[in-house]
Coordinates of C-alpha atoms in Angstrom, one line a residue:
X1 CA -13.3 -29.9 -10.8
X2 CA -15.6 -28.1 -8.4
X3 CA -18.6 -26.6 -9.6
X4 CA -19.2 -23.0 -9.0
X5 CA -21.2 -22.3 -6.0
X6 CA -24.8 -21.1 -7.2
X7 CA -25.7 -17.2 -5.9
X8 CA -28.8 -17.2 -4.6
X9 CA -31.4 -13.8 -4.5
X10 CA -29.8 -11.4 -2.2
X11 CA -31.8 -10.9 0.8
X12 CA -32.3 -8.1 3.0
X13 CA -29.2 -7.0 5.5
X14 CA -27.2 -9.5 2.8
X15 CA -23.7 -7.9 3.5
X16 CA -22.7 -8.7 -0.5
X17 CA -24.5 -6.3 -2.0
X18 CA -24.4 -3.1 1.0
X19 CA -20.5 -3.4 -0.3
X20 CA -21.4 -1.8 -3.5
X21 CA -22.6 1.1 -1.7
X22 CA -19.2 3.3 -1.7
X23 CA -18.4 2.6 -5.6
X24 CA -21.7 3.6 -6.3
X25 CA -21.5 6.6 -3.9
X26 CA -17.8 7.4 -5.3
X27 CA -19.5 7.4 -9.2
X28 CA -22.5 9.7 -8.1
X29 CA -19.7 12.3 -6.5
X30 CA -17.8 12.6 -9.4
X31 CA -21.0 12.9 -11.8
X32 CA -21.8 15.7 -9.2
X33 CA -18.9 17.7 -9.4
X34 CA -18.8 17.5 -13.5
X35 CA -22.6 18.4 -13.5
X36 CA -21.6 21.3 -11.0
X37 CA -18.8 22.7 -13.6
X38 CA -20.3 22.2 -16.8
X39 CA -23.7 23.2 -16.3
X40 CA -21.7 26.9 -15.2
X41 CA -18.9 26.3 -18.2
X42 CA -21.3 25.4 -21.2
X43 CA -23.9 28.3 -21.2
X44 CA -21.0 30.6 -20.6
X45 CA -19.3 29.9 -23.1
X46 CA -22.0 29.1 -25.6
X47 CA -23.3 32.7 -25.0
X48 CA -19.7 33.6 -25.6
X49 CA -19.8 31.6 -28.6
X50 CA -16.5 29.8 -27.5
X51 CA -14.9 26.7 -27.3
X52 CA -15.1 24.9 -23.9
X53 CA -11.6 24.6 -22.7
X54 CA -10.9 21.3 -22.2
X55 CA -7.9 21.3 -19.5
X56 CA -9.5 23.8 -17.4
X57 CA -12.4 22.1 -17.6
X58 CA -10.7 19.1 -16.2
X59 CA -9.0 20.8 -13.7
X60 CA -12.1 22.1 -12.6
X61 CA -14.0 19.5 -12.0
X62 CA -11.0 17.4 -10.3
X63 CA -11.0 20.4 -7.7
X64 CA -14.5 20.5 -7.0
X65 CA -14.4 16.3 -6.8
X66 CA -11.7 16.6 -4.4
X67 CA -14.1 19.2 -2.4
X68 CA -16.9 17.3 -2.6
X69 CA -15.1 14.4 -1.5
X70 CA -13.2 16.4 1.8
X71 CA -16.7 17.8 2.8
X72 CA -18.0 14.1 2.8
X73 CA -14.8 12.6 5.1
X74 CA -13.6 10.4 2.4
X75 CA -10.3 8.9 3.0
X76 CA -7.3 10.9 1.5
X77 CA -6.7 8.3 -0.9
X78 CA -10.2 8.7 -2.5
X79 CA -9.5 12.6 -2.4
X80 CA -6.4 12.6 -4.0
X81 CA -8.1 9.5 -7.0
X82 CA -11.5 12.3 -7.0
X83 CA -8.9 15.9 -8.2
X84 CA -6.8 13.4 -10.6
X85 CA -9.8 11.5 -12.3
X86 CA -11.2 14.0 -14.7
X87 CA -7.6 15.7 -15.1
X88 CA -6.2 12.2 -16.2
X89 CA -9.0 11.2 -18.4
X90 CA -8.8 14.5 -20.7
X91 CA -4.8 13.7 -20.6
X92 CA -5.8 9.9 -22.2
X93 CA -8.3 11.3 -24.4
X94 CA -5.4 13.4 -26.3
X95 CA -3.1 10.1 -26.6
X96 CA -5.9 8.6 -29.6
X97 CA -5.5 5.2 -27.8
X98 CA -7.7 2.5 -29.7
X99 CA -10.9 2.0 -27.8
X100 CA -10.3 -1.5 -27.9
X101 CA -7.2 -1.4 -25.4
X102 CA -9.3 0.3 -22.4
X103 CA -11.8 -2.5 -22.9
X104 CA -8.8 -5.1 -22.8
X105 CA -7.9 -3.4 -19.9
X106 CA -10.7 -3.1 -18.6
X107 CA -11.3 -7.0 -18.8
X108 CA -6.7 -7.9 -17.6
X109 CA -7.9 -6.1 -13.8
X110 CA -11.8 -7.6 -13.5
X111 CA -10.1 -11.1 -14.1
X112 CA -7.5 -10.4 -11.7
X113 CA -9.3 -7.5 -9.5
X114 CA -12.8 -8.4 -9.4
X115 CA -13.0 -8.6 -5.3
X116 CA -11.8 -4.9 -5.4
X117 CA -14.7 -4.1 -7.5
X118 CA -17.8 -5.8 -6.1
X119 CA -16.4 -5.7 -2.5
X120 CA -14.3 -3.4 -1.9
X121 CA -11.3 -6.7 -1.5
X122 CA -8.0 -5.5 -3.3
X123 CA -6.0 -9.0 -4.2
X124 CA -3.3 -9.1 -1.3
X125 CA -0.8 -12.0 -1.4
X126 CA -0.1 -13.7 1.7
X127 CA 3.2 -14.7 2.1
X128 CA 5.4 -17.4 3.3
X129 CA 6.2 -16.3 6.9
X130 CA 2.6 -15.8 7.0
X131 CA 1.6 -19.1 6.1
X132 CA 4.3 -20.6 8.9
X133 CA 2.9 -18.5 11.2
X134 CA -0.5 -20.1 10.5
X135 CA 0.8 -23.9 10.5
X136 CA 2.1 -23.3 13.9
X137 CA -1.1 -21.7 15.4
X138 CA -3.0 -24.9 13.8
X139 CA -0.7 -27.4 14.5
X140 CA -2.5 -28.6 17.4
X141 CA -5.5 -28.8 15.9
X142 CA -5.6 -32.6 14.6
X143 CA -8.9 -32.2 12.7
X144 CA -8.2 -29.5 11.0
X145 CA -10.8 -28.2 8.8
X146 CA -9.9 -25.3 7.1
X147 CA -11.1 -22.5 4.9
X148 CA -9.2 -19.8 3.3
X149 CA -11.7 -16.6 2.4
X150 CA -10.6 -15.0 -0.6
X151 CA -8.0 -17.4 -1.4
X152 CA -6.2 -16.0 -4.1
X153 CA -3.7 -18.1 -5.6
X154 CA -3.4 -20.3 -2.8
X155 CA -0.4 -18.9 -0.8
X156 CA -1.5 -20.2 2.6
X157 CA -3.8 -22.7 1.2
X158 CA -1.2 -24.8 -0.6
X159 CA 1.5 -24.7 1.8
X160 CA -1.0 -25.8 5.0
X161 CA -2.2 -28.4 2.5
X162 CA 1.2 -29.9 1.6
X163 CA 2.3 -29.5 4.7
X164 CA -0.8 -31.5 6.6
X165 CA -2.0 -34.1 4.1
X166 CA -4.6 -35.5 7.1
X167 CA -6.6 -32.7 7.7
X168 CA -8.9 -30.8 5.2
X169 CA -8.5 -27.2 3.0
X170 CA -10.5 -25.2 1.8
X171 CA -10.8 -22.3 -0.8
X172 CA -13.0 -19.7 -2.1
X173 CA -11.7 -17.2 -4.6
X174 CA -14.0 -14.5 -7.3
X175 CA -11.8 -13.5 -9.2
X176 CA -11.7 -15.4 -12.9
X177 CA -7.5 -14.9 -13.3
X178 CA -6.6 -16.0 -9.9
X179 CA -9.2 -18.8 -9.3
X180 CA -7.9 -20.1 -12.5
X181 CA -4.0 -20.2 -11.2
X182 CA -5.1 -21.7 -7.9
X183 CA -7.0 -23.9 -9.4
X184 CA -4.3 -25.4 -11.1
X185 CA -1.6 -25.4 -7.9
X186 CA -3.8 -26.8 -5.8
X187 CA -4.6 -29.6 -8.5
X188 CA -2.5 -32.5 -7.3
X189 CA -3.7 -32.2 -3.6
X190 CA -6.3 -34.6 -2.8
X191 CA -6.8 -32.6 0.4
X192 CA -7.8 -29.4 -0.6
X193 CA -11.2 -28.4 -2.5
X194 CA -10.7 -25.3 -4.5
X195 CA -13.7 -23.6 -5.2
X196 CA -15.1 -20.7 -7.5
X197 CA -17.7 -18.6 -5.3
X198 CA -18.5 -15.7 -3.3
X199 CA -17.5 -15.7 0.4
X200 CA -21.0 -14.5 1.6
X201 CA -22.4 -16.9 0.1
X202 CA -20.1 -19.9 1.9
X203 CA -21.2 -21.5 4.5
X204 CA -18.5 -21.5 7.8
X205 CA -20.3 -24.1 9.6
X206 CA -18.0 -27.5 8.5
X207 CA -15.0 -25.5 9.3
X208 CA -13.3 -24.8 12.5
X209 CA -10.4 -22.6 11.5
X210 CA -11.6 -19.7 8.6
X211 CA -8.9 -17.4 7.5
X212 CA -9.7 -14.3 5.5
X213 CA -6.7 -11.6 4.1
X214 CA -9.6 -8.4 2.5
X215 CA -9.5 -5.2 4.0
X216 CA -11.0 -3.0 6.4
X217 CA -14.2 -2.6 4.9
X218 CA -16.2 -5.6 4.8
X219 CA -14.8 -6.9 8.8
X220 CA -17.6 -6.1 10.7
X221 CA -20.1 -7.4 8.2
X222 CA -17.7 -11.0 8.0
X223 CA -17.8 -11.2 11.8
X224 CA -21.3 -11.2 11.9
X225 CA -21.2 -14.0 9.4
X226 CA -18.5 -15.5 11.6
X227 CA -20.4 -15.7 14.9
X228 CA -23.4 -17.0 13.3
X229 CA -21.7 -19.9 11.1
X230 CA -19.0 -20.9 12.7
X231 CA -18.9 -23.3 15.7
X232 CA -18.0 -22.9 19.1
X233 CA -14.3 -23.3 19.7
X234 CA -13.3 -22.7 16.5
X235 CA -10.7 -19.8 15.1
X236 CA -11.2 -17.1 13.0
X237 CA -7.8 -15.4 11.5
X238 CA -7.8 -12.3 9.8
X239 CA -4.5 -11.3 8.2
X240 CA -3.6 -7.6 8.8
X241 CA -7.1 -6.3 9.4
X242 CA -8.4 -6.3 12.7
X243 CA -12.5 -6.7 13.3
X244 CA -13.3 -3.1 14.5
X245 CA -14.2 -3.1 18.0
X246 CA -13.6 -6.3 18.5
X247 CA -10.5 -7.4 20.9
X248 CA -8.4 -10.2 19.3
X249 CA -8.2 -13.3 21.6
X250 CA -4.7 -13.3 20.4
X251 CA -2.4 -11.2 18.2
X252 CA 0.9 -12.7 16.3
X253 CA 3.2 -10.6 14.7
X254 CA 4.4 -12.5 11.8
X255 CA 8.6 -11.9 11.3
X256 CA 8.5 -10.6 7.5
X257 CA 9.6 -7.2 5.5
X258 CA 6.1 -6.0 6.2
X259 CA 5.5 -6.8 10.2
X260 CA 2.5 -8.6 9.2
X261 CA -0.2 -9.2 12.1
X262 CA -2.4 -11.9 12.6
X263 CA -5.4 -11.2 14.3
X264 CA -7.1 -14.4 16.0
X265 CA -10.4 -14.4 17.2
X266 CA -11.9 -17.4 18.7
X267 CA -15.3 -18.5 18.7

């Protein structure tokens, strides 16, 4: 069994931890906006000598999140997550749900969403047509070394693998749930090396094709890791996500439900 790769001191520029910048920046909003409201609610109403109302409240501080979050440019999504929050959370606290199941909760998504967490890397599943698409891009590469960012449960990984039992995989996946379930497909393949790490902490140098499947945020930081690891004449895929402004030395579009793009960069 591999052994996890160790994580050593961040150091300045690091890309790893600059991606907890928004989370934190998301949090300090949404402390803003209930600071904002209920340092105006409670001394009214305590002069009053009334109750705070709760669901106003709420409401309230939702509306001024979802300002505070227009005013800074956030993405609608985060908008729409910033008015719903506090409304939502007073909605749980009436349902007298057992503390126990948030923390349960809580600890189902970081084993299965930690990338979303600590780098802003939602778990995406590549899929079959996907993986076809990427066994015919590498088929003429006849020592094939290859590395699968953020692997998942191996849906590229083990199908390239099985498929090309001369050449070499690789994988590199965070998240506890789906390392685990990788870990165990990829099991019988002496070809691939599944690994637990953290893909700025990998080194792209032994490989010459890297594929990654993330998310728009952490591209531009990965192709700087990418031109200064990986060698010349090698291929860097990125699944969906496109490096920003950066022209693809080739774009596939994959035939699947989703018109899936492959974005191919090379070296």
């Amino acid at each position: 069994m591999s052994k996890p790769l160790p994580l050593p001191p961040s150091e300045p520029g690091d890309p790893a931890p600059a991606m907890l910048g928004p989370q934190i920046r998301q949090l300090a909003l949404q402390f803003a906006a209930a600071l904002a409201v209920l340092s105006l609610a409670w001394p009214y109403y305590g002069i009053r000598n009334e109750e705070l109302p709760w669901p106003q409240t709420a409401f309230a501080i939702g509306g001024i999140a979802a300002l505070f979050a227009t005013i800074s440019r956030q993405p609608w999504w985060w908008r729409l997550m910033h008015a719903l929050f506090a409304p939502l959370a007073w909605s749980v606290s009436r349902l007298a749900i057992d503390p126990g199941w948030f923390l349960l909760l809580f600890v189902l998504l970081l084993l299965v969403y930690r990338g979303a967490l600590t780098g802003q890397v939602p778990l995406y599943f590549s899929n079959r047509p996907s993986a076809a698409a990427i066994a015919k891009l590498t088929a003429d590469r006849h020592d094939l070394r290859f590395l699968d960012l953020g692997a998942g449960i191996g849906s590229v990984l083990i199908p390239l693998a099985s498929e090309r039992p001369e050449a070499h995989f690789s994988g590199v996946e965070n998240a506890p749930a789906t390392w685990l379930i990788g870990r165990l497909r990829s099991a019988g393949l002496a070809n691939c090396d599944w690994r637990w790490g953290d893909i700025w902490q990998t080194d792209l140098s032994g490989h010459n094709v890297v594929y990654a499947f993330l998310s728009p945020a952490p591209m531009a930081a990965l192709w700087e890791k990418v031109q200064k690891e990986m060698p010349p004449g090698s291929l860097f895929v990125s699944n969906s996500f496109p490096v920003p402004g950066v022209a693809a030395t080739r774009i596939i579009d994959v035939d699947d439900a989703r018109q899936t793009r492959l974005y191919c960069y090379r070296i």
